[in-house]
Coordinates of C-alpha atoms in Angstrom, one line a residue:
M1 CA -11.8 8.1 3.5
N2 CA -9.3 6.9 6.1
Y3 CA -5.7 5.9 5.1
A4 CA -3.1 3.8 6.8
I5 CA 0.7 3.2 6.2
I6 CA 2.4 0.0 7.2
A7 CA 5.9 1.1 8.3
A8 CA 6.7 -1.5 10.9
G9 CA 9.2 -3.6 8.9
E10 CA 12.8 -3.9 9.7
G11 CA 14.3 -3.2 6.3
S12 CA 16.9 -5.8 6.8
R13 CA 17.7 -6.3 3.2
L14 CA 18.4 -2.6 2.6
A15 CA 20.6 -2.5 5.7
A16 CA 22.6 -5.5 4.4
E17 CA 23.2 -3.7 1.2
G18 CA 24.6 -0.6 2.9
V19 CA 21.5 1.7 3.2
E20 CA 21.9 3.3 6.5
S21 CA 18.5 4.8 6.9
P22 CA 15.6 2.7 8.1
K23 CA 13.3 2.0 5.3
P24 CA 10.5 4.6 6.2
L25 CA 13.3 7.2 6.2
V26 CA 14.7 6.5 2.8
S27 CA 14.6 9.7 0.8
L28 CA 13.1 10.0 -2.6
G29 CA 12.8 13.4 -4.4
G30 CA 13.8 15.2 -1.2
K31 CA 11.1 13.5 1.0
T32 CA 11.2 10.3 3.1
L33 CA 9.0 7.4 1.9
L34 CA 6.8 8.0 5.0
E35 CA 6.5 11.8 4.4
R36 CA 5.8 11.3 0.7
L37 CA 2.9 8.9 1.3
A38 CA 1.3 11.0 4.0
G39 CA 1.4 14.0 1.7
I40 CA -0.1 12.1 -1.2
F41 CA -2.9 10.9 1.1
E42 CA -3.6 14.4 2.4
S43 CA -3.8 15.6 -1.2
C44 CA -6.5 13.0 -1.9
G45 CA -8.7 14.4 0.9
A46 CA -7.8 12.0 3.7
E47 CA -10.1 12.2 6.7
S48 CA -7.3 10.6 8.8
I49 CA -4.0 8.7 8.5
S50 CA -2.8 5.9 10.6
I51 CA 0.9 5.0 10.7
I52 CA 2.1 1.8 12.3
V53 CA 5.8 1.8 13.2
S54 CA 8.0 -0.6 15.1
E55 CA 8.8 0.1 18.7
R56 CA 12.4 -0.9 17.9
S57 CA 13.1 2.2 15.9
E58 CA 13.1 5.5 17.8
E59 CA 14.2 7.4 14.7
V60 CA 11.1 6.2 12.7
I61 CA 8.8 6.8 15.7
A62 CA 10.1 10.4 16.0
H63 CA 9.7 11.1 12.3
A64 CA 6.2 9.7 12.3
R65 CA 5.2 11.9 15.2
Q66 CA 6.7 14.9 13.5
I67 CA 4.6 14.2 10.4
A68 CA 1.6 13.9 12.7
G69 CA 2.3 17.3 14.2
Q70 CA 2.6 19.0 10.9
A71 CA -0.2 17.4 9.1
S72 CA -3.5 19.2 8.2
V73 CA -5.5 16.0 9.1
P74 CA -5.5 13.8 12.2
V75 CA -2.6 11.4 12.1
R76 CA -2.5 8.4 14.6
V77 CA 0.9 6.9 15.2
V78 CA 0.7 3.3 16.4
V79 CA 3.9 2.1 17.9
K80 CA 3.9 -1.7 18.0
T81 CA 6.1 -4.5 16.8
T82 CA 4.1 -7.1 15.0
P83 CA 4.9 -10.5 13.6
D84 CA 4.0 -9.7 10.0
S85 CA 2.3 -7.2 7.6
M86 CA -1.1 -8.7 8.2
H87 CA -1.0 -8.1 11.9
S88 CA 0.3 -4.5 11.2
F89 CA -2.6 -4.1 8.8
A90 CA -5.0 -5.0 11.6
E91 CA -3.4 -2.6 14.1
A92 CA -3.4 0.3 11.6
T93 CA -7.0 -0.1 10.6
A94 CA -8.5 -0.7 14.0
G95 CA -11.7 1.3 14.3
F96 CA -12.0 2.2 10.6
K97 CA -15.5 2.6 9.2
G98 CA -16.6 2.6 5.6
K99 CA -14.0 2.7 2.8
F100 CA -10.3 3.0 3.5
C101 CA -6.9 2.6 1.8
V102 CA -3.8 1.0 3.1
T103 CA -0.3 0.9 1.6
T104 CA 3.1 -0.4 2.7
V105 CA 5.6 2.4 3.3
D106 CA 8.0 1.1 0.5
T107 CA 5.4 1.4 -2.3
V108 CA 6.2 4.1 -4.9
F109 CA 3.7 5.1 -7.6
N110 CA 2.5 7.9 -9.7
P111 CA 0.4 10.2 -7.4
A112 CA -1.9 11.4 -10.3
E113 CA -2.7 7.8 -11.1
F114 CA -3.3 7.1 -7.4
A115 CA -5.7 10.0 -7.2
E116 CA -7.7 8.6 -10.1
Y117 CA -7.8 5.2 -8.5
I118 CA -9.1 6.7 -5.2
K119 CA -11.8 8.6 -7.1
A120 CA -12.9 5.4 -8.9
F121 CA -13.1 3.4 -5.7
E122 CA -15.0 6.2 -3.9
A123 CA -17.5 6.4 -6.8
D124 CA -18.1 2.6 -7.1
T125 CA -21.2 1.7 -4.9
L126 CA -21.1 -2.0 -5.8
A127 CA -17.5 -3.1 -5.1
D128 CA -16.2 -4.0 -1.7
G129 CA -12.7 -3.2 -2.6
Y130 CA -10.3 -1.9 -5.3
M131 CA -6.9 -3.5 -5.4
A132 CA -4.3 -1.5 -7.2
V133 CA -2.4 -3.8 -9.7
T134 CA 0.4 -3.3 -12.1
A135 CA 1.8 -5.1 -15.2
F136 CA 5.3 -4.1 -14.1
V137 CA 6.8 -7.1 -12.1
D138 CA 9.3 -5.7 -9.7
D139 CA 9.0 -8.0 -6.7
E140 CA 11.0 -11.2 -5.9
K141 CA 7.8 -13.0 -4.9
P142 CA 5.0 -11.3 -6.7
L143 CA 1.4 -11.9 -6.0
F144 CA -0.4 -12.6 -9.3
V145 CA -3.9 -11.2 -9.6
A146 CA -6.4 -13.2 -11.6
T147 CA -9.2 -11.3 -13.2
D148 CA -12.2 -11.8 -15.5
A149 CA -13.0 -9.7 -18.5
S150 CA -14.6 -7.0 -16.2
M151 CA -11.5 -6.7 -14.0
N152 CA -13.3 -8.5 -11.2
I153 CA -10.6 -10.3 -9.1
T154 CA -11.2 -14.1 -9.1
A155 CA -8.0 -15.3 -7.3
F156 CA -4.7 -14.4 -6.0
R157 CA -1.9 -16.7 -7.2
D158 CA 1.7 -17.4 -6.3
K159 CA 2.5 -18.2 -9.9
A160 CA 1.6 -16.6 -13.3
A161 CA -1.3 -18.2 -15.2
A162 CA -3.4 -17.5 -18.3
D163 CA -5.7 -15.2 -16.2
T164 CA -3.0 -13.2 -14.4
R165 CA -2.1 -10.2 -16.4
F166 CA -1.2 -8.2 -13.3
V167 CA 0.5 -8.4 -10.0
S168 CA -0.5 -6.7 -6.7
G169 CA 0.8 -3.2 -6.2
G170 CA 0.7 -3.3 -2.4
I171 CA -2.2 -0.8 -2.4
Y172 CA -5.4 -2.0 -0.7
G173 CA -8.7 -0.1 -1.1
L174 CA -11.4 -1.9 1.0
D175 CA -14.5 -1.2 3.0
D176 CA -15.0 -2.3 6.5
K177 CA -16.5 -5.7 5.5
A178 CA -12.9 -6.7 5.0
L179 CA -12.1 -6.1 8.7
K180 CA -14.4 -8.9 9.7
V181 CA -12.6 -11.3 7.4
L182 CA -9.3 -10.0 8.8
A183 CA -10.4 -10.6 12.4
D184 CA -11.3 -14.2 11.3
C185 CA -7.9 -14.7 9.8
L186 CA -6.1 -13.6 12.9
A187 CA -8.4 -15.8 15.0
N188 CA -7.7 -18.9 13.0
G189 CA -4.0 -18.4 12.6
T190 CA -3.9 -17.3 9.0
A191 CA -0.5 -15.8 8.1
R192 CA 0.7 -13.4 5.4
M193 CA -1.2 -10.7 3.6
R194 CA -1.7 -12.7 0.4
N195 CA -3.7 -15.3 2.4
F196 CA -5.8 -12.6 3.8
Q197 CA -6.6 -11.4 0.3
R198 CA -7.5 -14.9 -0.7
A199 CA -9.8 -15.1 2.3
L200 CA -11.5 -12.0 1.1
I201 CA -12.4 -13.8 -2.2
T202 CA -13.5 -16.9 -0.3
A203 CA -15.8 -14.8 1.9
G204 CA -17.5 -13.5 -1.2
L205 CA -16.3 -9.9 -1.2
R206 CA -16.4 -8.2 -4.6
L207 CA -13.0 -6.9 -5.4
K208 CA -11.9 -5.1 -8.5
A209 CA -8.5 -4.8 -10.0
Y210 CA -7.4 -1.2 -10.9
P211 CA -4.3 -1.0 -13.1
L212 CA -1.7 1.6 -12.4
G213 CA 1.6 2.1 -14.3
K214 CA 4.8 1.3 -12.6
V215 CA 4.7 0.5 -8.9
I216 CA 8.1 0.1 -7.2
D217 CA 8.7 -1.7 -4.0
I218 CA 11.9 -0.5 -2.2
D219 CA 13.3 -3.9 -1.1
H220 CA 16.9 -3.5 -2.3
A221 CA 19.3 -0.6 -2.7
S222 CA 19.0 -0.7 -6.4
D223 CA 15.3 -0.1 -6.2
I224 CA 15.9 3.4 -4.9
A225 CA 17.4 4.5 -8.2
V226 CA 14.5 3.0 -10.1
A227 CA 12.0 4.8 -7.8
E228 CA 13.9 8.1 -8.2
A229 CA 13.7 7.7 -12.0
L230 CA 9.9 7.1 -11.7
I231 CA 9.4 10.2 -9.6
Q232 CA 11.4 12.3 -12.0
D233 CA 9.4 11.0 -15.0
N234 CA 6.2 11.9 -13.1
N235 CA 7.4 15.4 -12.3
Q236 CA 8.5 16.0 -15.9
S237 CA 5.1 14.8 -17.1
I238 CA 3.3 17.2 -14.8
S239 CA 5.7 20.0 -15.9
G240 CA 5.0 19.2 -19.5
K241 CA 1.2 19.4 -19.0
N242 CA 1.5 22.7 -17.1
N243 CA 3.6 24.2 -19.9
G244 CA 1.5 22.8 -22.7

């Protein structure tokens, strides 16, 4: 499976709150957000990894290229400033075939849970996509995910409703059918990732919701401590299993 990381944002909210590092270079558990994700993808058997970064940040470009030089799988670094995450998604996934997974660089999750999510997606021959979801609402403007009893996604909503037990985790497992829908969205002027996801439903793609535990988005300085605590809890859980 191919993977992509969207790391082209400005991180303006973090900078305004005194975080000096660009968002992709924020360190958690001794690794940058970008380095951490690339390592997780490699451990899941990635065939390749694409990283899109803004041409405005030489520091992030250099770090992405350093990761590419040290990785055990092919890493493509796309240097381009885009108007939004949906356009970054398109640039990062250009040429992908079959199933793939995309995350934003500021998404922090349990690697063991993520590995199980990937295995489930790879094994499912019927679904066109697996969207990682979480019951932990951490976002200022969460995207609520409506599901039926079998965890098929029926809608993406801006507000909570009776059928929205989860919110989007910013982790997108899709097959290449989604790229045709994405191209149509770009052609007709559709904006925002959530509207692309709605277009997937409208186009008839079969999407499943796959629940993870806590998924943290690093949008504010305070989120860094929350993410650090999550990583520490994950490490302690692994240590406990190994010692058990």
